[in-house]
PDB file of C-alpha atoms in Angstrom:
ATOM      1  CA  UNK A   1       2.494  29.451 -58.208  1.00 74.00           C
ATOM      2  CA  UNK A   2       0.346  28.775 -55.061  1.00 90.00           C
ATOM      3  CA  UNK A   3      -0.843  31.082 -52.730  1.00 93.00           C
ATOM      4  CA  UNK A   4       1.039  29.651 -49.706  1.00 95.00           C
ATOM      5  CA  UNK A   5       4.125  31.455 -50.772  1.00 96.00           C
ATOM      6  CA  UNK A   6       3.459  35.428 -50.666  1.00 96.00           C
ATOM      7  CA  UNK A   7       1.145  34.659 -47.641  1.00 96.00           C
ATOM      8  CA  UNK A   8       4.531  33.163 -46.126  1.00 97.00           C
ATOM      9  CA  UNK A   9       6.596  35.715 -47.073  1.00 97.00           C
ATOM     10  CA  UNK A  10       4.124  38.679 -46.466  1.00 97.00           C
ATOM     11  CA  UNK A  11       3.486  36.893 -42.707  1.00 97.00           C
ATOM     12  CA  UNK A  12       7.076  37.005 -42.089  1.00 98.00           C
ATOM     13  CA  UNK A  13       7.405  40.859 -43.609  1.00 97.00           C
ATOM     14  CA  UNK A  14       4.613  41.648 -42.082  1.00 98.00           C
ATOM     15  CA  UNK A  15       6.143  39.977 -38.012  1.00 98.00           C
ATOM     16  CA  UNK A  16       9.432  41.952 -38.831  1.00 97.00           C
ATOM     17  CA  UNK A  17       7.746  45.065 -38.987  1.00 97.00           C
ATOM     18  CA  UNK A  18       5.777  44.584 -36.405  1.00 97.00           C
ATOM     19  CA  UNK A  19       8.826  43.500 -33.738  1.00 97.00           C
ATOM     20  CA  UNK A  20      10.534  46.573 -35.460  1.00 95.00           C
ATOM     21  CA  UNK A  21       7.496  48.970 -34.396  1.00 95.00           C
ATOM     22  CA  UNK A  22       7.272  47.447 -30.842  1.00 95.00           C
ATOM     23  CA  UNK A  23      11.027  46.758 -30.110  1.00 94.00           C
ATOM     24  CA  UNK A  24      12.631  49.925 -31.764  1.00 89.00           C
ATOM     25  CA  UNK A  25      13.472  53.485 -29.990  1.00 87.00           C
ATOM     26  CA  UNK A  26      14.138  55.219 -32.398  1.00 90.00           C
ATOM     27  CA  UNK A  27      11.729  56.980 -34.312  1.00 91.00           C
ATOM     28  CA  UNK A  28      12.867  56.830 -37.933  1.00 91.00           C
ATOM     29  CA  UNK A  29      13.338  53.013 -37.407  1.00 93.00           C
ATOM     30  CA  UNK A  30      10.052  52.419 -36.250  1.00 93.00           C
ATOM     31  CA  UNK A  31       8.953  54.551 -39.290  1.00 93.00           C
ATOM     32  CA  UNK A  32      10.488  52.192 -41.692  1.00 94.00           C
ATOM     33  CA  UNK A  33       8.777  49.463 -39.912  1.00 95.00           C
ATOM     34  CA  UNK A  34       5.469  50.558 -40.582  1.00 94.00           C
ATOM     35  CA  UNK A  35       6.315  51.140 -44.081  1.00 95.00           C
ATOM     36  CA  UNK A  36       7.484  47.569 -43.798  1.00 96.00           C
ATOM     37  CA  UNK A  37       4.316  46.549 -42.506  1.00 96.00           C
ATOM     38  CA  UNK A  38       2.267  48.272 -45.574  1.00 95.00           C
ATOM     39  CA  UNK A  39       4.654  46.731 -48.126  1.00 96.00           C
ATOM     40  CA  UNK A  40       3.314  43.199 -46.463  1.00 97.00           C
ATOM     41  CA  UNK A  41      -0.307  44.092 -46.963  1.00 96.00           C
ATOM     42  CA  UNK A  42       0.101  45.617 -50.183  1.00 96.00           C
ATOM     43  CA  UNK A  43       1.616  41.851 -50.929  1.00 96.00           C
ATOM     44  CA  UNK A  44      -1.209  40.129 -49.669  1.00 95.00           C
ATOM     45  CA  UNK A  45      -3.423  42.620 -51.291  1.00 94.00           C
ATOM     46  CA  UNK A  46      -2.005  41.606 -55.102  1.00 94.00           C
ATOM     47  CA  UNK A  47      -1.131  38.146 -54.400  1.00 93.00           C
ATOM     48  CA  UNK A  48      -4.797  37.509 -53.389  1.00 92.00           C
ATOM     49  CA  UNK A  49      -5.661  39.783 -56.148  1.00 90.00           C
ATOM     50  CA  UNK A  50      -4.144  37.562 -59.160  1.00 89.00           C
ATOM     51  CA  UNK A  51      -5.423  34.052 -56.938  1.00 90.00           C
ATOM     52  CA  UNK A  52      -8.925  35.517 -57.410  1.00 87.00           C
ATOM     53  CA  UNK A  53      -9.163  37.078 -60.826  1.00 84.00           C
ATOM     54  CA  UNK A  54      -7.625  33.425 -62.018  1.00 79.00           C
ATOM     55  CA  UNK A  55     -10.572  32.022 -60.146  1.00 77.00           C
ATOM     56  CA  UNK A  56     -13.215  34.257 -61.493  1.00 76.00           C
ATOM     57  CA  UNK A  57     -11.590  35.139 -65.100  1.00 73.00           C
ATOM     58  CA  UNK A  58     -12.216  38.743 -64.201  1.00 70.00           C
ATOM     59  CA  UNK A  59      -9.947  41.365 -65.189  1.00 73.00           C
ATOM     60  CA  UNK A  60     -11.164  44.163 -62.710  1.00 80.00           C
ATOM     61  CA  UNK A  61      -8.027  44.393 -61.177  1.00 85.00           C
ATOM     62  CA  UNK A  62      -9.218  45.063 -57.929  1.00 87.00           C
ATOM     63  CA  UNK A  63      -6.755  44.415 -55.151  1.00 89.00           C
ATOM     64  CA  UNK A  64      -3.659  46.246 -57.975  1.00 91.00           C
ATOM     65  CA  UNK A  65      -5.528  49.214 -57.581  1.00 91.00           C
ATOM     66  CA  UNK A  66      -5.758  48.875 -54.069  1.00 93.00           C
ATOM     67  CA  UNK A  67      -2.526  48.374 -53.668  1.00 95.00           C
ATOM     68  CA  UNK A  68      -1.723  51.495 -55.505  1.00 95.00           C
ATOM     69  CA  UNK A  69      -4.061  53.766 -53.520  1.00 95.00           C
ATOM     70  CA  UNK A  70      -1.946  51.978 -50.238  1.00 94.00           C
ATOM     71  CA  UNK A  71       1.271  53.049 -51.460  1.00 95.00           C
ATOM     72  CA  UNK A  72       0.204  56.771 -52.121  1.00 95.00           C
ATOM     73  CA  UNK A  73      -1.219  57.136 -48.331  1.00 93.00           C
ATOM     74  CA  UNK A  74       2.007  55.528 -47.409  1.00 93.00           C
ATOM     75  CA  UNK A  75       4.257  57.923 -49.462  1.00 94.00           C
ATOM     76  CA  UNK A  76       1.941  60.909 -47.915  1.00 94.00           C
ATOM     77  CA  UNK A  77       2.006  59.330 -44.548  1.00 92.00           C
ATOM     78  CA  UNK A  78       6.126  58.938 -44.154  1.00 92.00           C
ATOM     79  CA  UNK A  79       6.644  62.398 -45.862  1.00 94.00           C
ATOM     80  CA  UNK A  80       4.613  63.977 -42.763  1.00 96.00           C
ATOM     81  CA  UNK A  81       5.654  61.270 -40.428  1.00 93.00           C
ATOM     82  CA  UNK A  82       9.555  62.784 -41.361  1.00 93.00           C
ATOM     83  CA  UNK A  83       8.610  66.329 -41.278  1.00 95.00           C
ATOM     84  CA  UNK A  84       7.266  65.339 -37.646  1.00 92.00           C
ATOM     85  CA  UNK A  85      10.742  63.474 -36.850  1.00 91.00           C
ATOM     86  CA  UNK A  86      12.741  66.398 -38.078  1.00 92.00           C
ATOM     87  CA  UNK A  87      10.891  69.140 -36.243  1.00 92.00           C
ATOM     88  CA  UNK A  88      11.228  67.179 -33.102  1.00 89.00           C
ATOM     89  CA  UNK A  89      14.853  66.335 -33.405  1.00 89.00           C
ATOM     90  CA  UNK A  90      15.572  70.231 -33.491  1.00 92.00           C
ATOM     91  CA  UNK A  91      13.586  71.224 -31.237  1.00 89.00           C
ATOM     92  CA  UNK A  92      14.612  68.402 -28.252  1.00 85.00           C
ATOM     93  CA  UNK A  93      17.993  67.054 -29.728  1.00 86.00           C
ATOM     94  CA  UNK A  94      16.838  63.368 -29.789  1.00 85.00           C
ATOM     95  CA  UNK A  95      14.445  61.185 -31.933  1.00 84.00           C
ATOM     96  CA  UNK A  96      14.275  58.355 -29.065  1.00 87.00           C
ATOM     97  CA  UNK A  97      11.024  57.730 -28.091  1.00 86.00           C
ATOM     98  CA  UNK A  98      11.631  56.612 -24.633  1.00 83.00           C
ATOM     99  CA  UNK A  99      13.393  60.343 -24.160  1.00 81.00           C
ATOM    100  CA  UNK A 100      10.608  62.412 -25.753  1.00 78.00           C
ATOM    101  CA  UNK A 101       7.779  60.992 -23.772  1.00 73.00           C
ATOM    102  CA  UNK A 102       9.908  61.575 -20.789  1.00 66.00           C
ATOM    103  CA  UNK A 103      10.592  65.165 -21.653  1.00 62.00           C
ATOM    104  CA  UNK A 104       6.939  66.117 -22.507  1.00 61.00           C
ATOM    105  CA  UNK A 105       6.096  69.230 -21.642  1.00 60.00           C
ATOM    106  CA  UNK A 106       3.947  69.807 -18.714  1.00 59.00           C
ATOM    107  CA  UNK A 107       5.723  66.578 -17.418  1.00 54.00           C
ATOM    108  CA  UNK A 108       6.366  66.775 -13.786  1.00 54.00           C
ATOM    109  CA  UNK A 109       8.028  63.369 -12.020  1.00 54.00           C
ATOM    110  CA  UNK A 110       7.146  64.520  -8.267  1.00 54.00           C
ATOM    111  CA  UNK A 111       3.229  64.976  -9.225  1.00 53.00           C
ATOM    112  CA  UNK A 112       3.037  68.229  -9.369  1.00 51.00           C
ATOM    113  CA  UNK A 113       0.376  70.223 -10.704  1.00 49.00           C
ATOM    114  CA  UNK A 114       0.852  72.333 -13.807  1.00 50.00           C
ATOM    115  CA  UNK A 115      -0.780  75.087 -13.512  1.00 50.00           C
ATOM    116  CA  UNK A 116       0.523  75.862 -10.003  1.00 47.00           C
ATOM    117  CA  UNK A 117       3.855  75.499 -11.985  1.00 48.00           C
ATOM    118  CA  UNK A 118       3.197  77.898 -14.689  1.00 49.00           C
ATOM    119  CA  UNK A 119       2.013  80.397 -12.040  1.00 54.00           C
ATOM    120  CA  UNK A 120       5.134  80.036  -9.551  1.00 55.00           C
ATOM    121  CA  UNK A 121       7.088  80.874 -12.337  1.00 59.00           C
ATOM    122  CA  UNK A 122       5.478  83.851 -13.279  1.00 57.00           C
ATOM    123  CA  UNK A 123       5.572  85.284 -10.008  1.00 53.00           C
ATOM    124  CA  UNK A 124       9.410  84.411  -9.566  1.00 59.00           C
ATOM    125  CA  UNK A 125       9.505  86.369 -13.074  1.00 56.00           C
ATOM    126  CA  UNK A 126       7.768  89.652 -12.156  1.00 56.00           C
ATOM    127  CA  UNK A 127       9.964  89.195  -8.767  1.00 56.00           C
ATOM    128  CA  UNK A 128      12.856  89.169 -10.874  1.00 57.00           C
ATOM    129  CA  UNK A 129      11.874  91.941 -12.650  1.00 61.00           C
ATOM    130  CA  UNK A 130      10.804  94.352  -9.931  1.00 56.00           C
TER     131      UNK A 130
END
């Protein structure tokens, strides 16, 4: 088998993730297409891996083990890249990007300062109390 073909086929797994992390709003899709972007390295990594040890006659293994060590970082990474989505869709109601940047806190569209904020509120607070 020649190389050409997983270096295809990873390119093109590796272009849909990418449009997928660039194009998508929603936050669990674009989490799937970085996990479809790792799955096209990890590709590359064992395709080159088996061109090379046929090339050498080595049996290190090199790029498998790689690979391997990729796909545990990944499993970590979506497990706390979930537990990020989750806590953020309870606490705002959305997992759109676009509508959580907008919502940050401290975000003010007129320009306004955020301290002078936190304090105006305060003071309408102890007025509210007294």
């Amino acid at each position: 088998m020649h190389l050409a073909y997983p270096a295809v086929l990873s390119a093109l797994l590796f272009c849909t993730g990418l449009y997928g992390v660039l194009a998508r709003r929603n936050a669990i899709l674009v989490l799937m297409s970085v996990e479809l972007m790792l799955n096209a390295v990890n590709l590359n990594l064992v395709a080159f891996d088996v061109w090379l040890s046929k090339a050498a006659e080595e049996t290190l293994h090199s790029g498998q083990a790689l690979t391997l060590f990729t796909i545990a970082v990944a499993a970590a990474e979506i497990g706390i890249g979930l537990a990020i989505v989750l806590a953020v869709h309870r606490n705002r109601g959305t997992s759109d990007i676009d509508r959580l940047r907008d919502t940050a806190e401290g975000h003010e569209p007129d320009g306004s300062d955020t301290d002078t904020l936190a304090t105006g509120t305060a003071a309408e607070k102890a007025e509210a109390t007294a």
